[in-house]
Amino acid sequence: MTQAPAASKAALRRHDREIVALAVPAFGALVAEPLFVMADSAIVGHLGTAQLAGLAVASSLLMTAVSVFVFLAYATTAAVARRVGAGDLQSAIRQGMDGIWLALLLGAAVIAIVLPTAPALVELFGASHTAAPYAITYLRISSLGIPAMLVVLAATGVLRGLQDTKTPLYVAIGGFVANGALNAGLVYGAGLGIAGSAWGTVIAQLAMAGVYLVVVVRGARRHGASLSPDAAGIRACAQAGAPLLVRTLSLRAILMIATAIAARLGDADIAAHQIIISLWSLMAFALDAIAIAGQAIIGRYLGADDAQGARDACRRMVQWGIAAGVVLGLLVIVSRPLFIPLFTNDQAVQNVALPALLMVALSQPICGIVFVLDGVLMGAGDGPYLAWAMLATLAVFTPVAVLVPVFGGGLTALWGAMTLMMTVRMLTLWLRSRSGRWIVTGATR
């Protein structure tokens, strides 16, 4: 009678150790990414307002371009983890190499598009005539680092699939330090201005990609995996990533619609929205770290033909997601009066942000469930369902958000619509997880 609870507790502790071992380093690596932009902004900001404005436009374009291809990490993690679970490390690394080759091809295509169209893209994003030249310079130079950025995404997916999130953390920290030093040296020491910042970032990105390639190539040689491009494998990676691309684009559309609606509400509302979305994104990193652990763990269990292990791990990660969401929500409620003044002294902005932040706080447990189940289904390779579910969420959110300025309610109502959006996502993901249709075991889905 006493052995079952003891066994259950042991299983829970095992799942907890796995989640913590993968999620904590993943969180560190995720936080390091926005620090790149912050470091560039701090250094370029001392050159002048026009230079900083140019950097803001160019970096927004670059981050948008790169975020579209985040499926390189997600799809690769799931595919590699399955093969690790099946005990076929050679095939796992071969799958990872296909993802890296796809990243290089996509990166070359992006460069071919960005270099000639940089002035038009900068104008489309509304850069002023004083900021535009700096934005064009930064965009053109930085685009040369996009293949490296995409390789980093794909290689990160390889290592996550191999149950290694520590190496990406170390590489991210090293890249951040190198980026800061190079930027400072080239901007001020060499007197290259904003071009120096762009070149510093490109060099740091190339170095990060180089480190990842060394790690992956060593693993390939150790396990006898081929390094040459394989057309069928690259095609398979693209096909697996296509639904996740649809999912990502739908989510980006939701965030862009929310920003556009906030801008229509007035200056105080859009200013408060910018503060809130920054905090929301930071909390998303914490929840996404659990999701990344989910991708790796679920893929491994399914690859090992352990359907019950996948179910148990999913259940435990959902509990982690809810707990993390509750903690984050309470932190937001307690810190609201202290957090907002760090960004603005404008009383009008503070008055708008305070009630909207309460809505954000209340939605965090929902967000915790959404992020975890999103990661679980990604780890299971259930991309097509995720794509359709996000399209359905977009279809529900859009009319509700558009009606916010019509019926009033201001920014709090808009974040109510965002909470509705997350609730719809939670329901679609929960229904899928309950159905068990995502559980397809074996080395491939």
XYZ file of N, CA and C in Angstrom, residues 48-59 61 114-115 117-141 194-195:
126
model
N 23.839 59.873 -30.389
C 22.836 60.884 -30.736
C 21.462 60.259 -30.893
N 20.462 61.123 -30.888
C 19.075 60.656 -30.988
C 18.785 60.038 -32.349
N 19.302 60.644 -33.419
C 19.045 60.123 -34.768
C 19.630 58.724 -34.927
N 20.842 58.529 -34.383
C 21.464 57.204 -34.470
C 20.656 56.156 -33.694
N 20.183 56.544 -32.499
C 19.402 55.613 -31.691
C 18.068 55.286 -32.370
N 17.459 56.291 -32.981
C 16.205 56.061 -33.704
C 16.441 55.130 -34.888
N 17.565 55.324 -35.586
C 17.905 54.446 -36.711
C 18.123 53.012 -36.253
N 18.805 52.853 -35.109
C 19.016 51.520 -34.551
C 17.683 50.861 -34.192
N 16.759 51.648 -33.609
C 15.460 51.105 -33.203
C 14.709 50.529 -34.400
N 14.703 51.258 -35.507
C 13.995 50.792 -36.706
C 14.673 49.553 -37.286
N 16.004 49.625 -37.428
C 16.736 48.510 -38.042
C 16.655 47.250 -37.194
N 16.827 47.382 -35.879
C 16.798 46.207 -35.011
C 15.403 45.588 -34.972
N 13.307 45.536 -37.498
C 13.215 44.778 -38.741
C 13.975 43.460 -38.642
N 17.218 41.626 -48.302
C 17.385 42.808 -47.459
C 18.348 43.828 -48.067
N 19.471 43.365 -48.609
C 20.483 44.319 -49.102
C 19.916 45.314 -50.118
N 16.728 46.041 -50.721
C 15.453 46.656 -50.328
C 15.544 47.415 -49.003
N 16.735 47.527 -48.431
C 16.891 48.172 -47.121
C 16.266 49.576 -47.071
N 16.506 50.456 -48.062
C 15.889 51.792 -47.991
C 14.361 51.737 -47.976
N 13.780 50.860 -48.797
C 12.318 50.752 -48.840
C 11.770 50.203 -47.529
N 12.454 49.231 -46.931
C 12.010 48.660 -45.660
C 12.052 49.698 -44.541
N 13.119 50.479 -44.516
C 13.254 51.523 -43.487
C 12.164 52.573 -43.645
N 11.877 52.937 -44.891
C 10.811 53.922 -45.139
C 9.454 53.347 -44.730
N 9.239 52.058 -45.001
C 7.973 51.404 -44.649
C 7.739 51.440 -43.145
N 8.806 51.325 -42.364
C 8.693 51.346 -40.909
C 8.639 52.764 -40.351
N 8.609 53.757 -41.233
C 8.357 55.129 -40.804
C 9.537 55.865 -40.205
N 10.765 55.500 -40.574
C 11.927 56.208 -40.046
C 11.954 57.644 -40.568
N 12.341 58.576 -39.714
C 12.431 59.982 -40.117
C 13.586 60.166 -41.094
N 13.610 61.312 -41.762
C 14.675 61.545 -42.758
C 16.041 61.644 -42.099
N 16.091 62.025 -40.812
C 17.382 62.095 -40.120
C 17.841 60.715 -39.642
N 16.888 59.867 -39.278
C 17.244 58.541 -38.761
C 17.452 57.522 -39.873
N 16.805 57.726 -41.013
C 16.822 56.739 -42.088
C 18.226 56.325 -42.540
N 19.153 57.266 -42.767
C 20.489 56.845 -43.222
C 21.173 55.901 -42.233
N 21.011 56.176 -40.948
C 21.627 55.313 -39.927
C 20.941 53.944 -39.904
N 19.620 53.949 -40.069
C 18.885 52.685 -40.084
C 19.304 51.823 -41.267
N 19.467 52.443 -42.425
C 19.866 51.702 -43.630
C 21.257 51.110 -43.458
N 22.176 51.922 -42.928
C 23.546 51.446 -42.696
C 23.554 50.248 -41.763
N 22.860 50.386 -40.642
C 22.846 49.306 -39.649
C 22.177 48.060 -40.213
N 21.068 48.244 -40.930
C 20.323 47.103 -41.465
C 21.142 46.329 -42.487
N 21.795 47.035 -43.387
C 22.567 46.366 -44.441
C 23.741 45.583 -43.855
N 24.456 46.187 -42.931
C 25.599 45.490 -42.342
C 25.129 44.313 -41.491
N 27.620 54.103 -35.837
C 26.605 53.048 -35.834
C 27.030 51.860 -36.696
N 27.857 52.105 -37.695
C 28.380 50.994 -38.503
C 29.233 50.074 -37.643
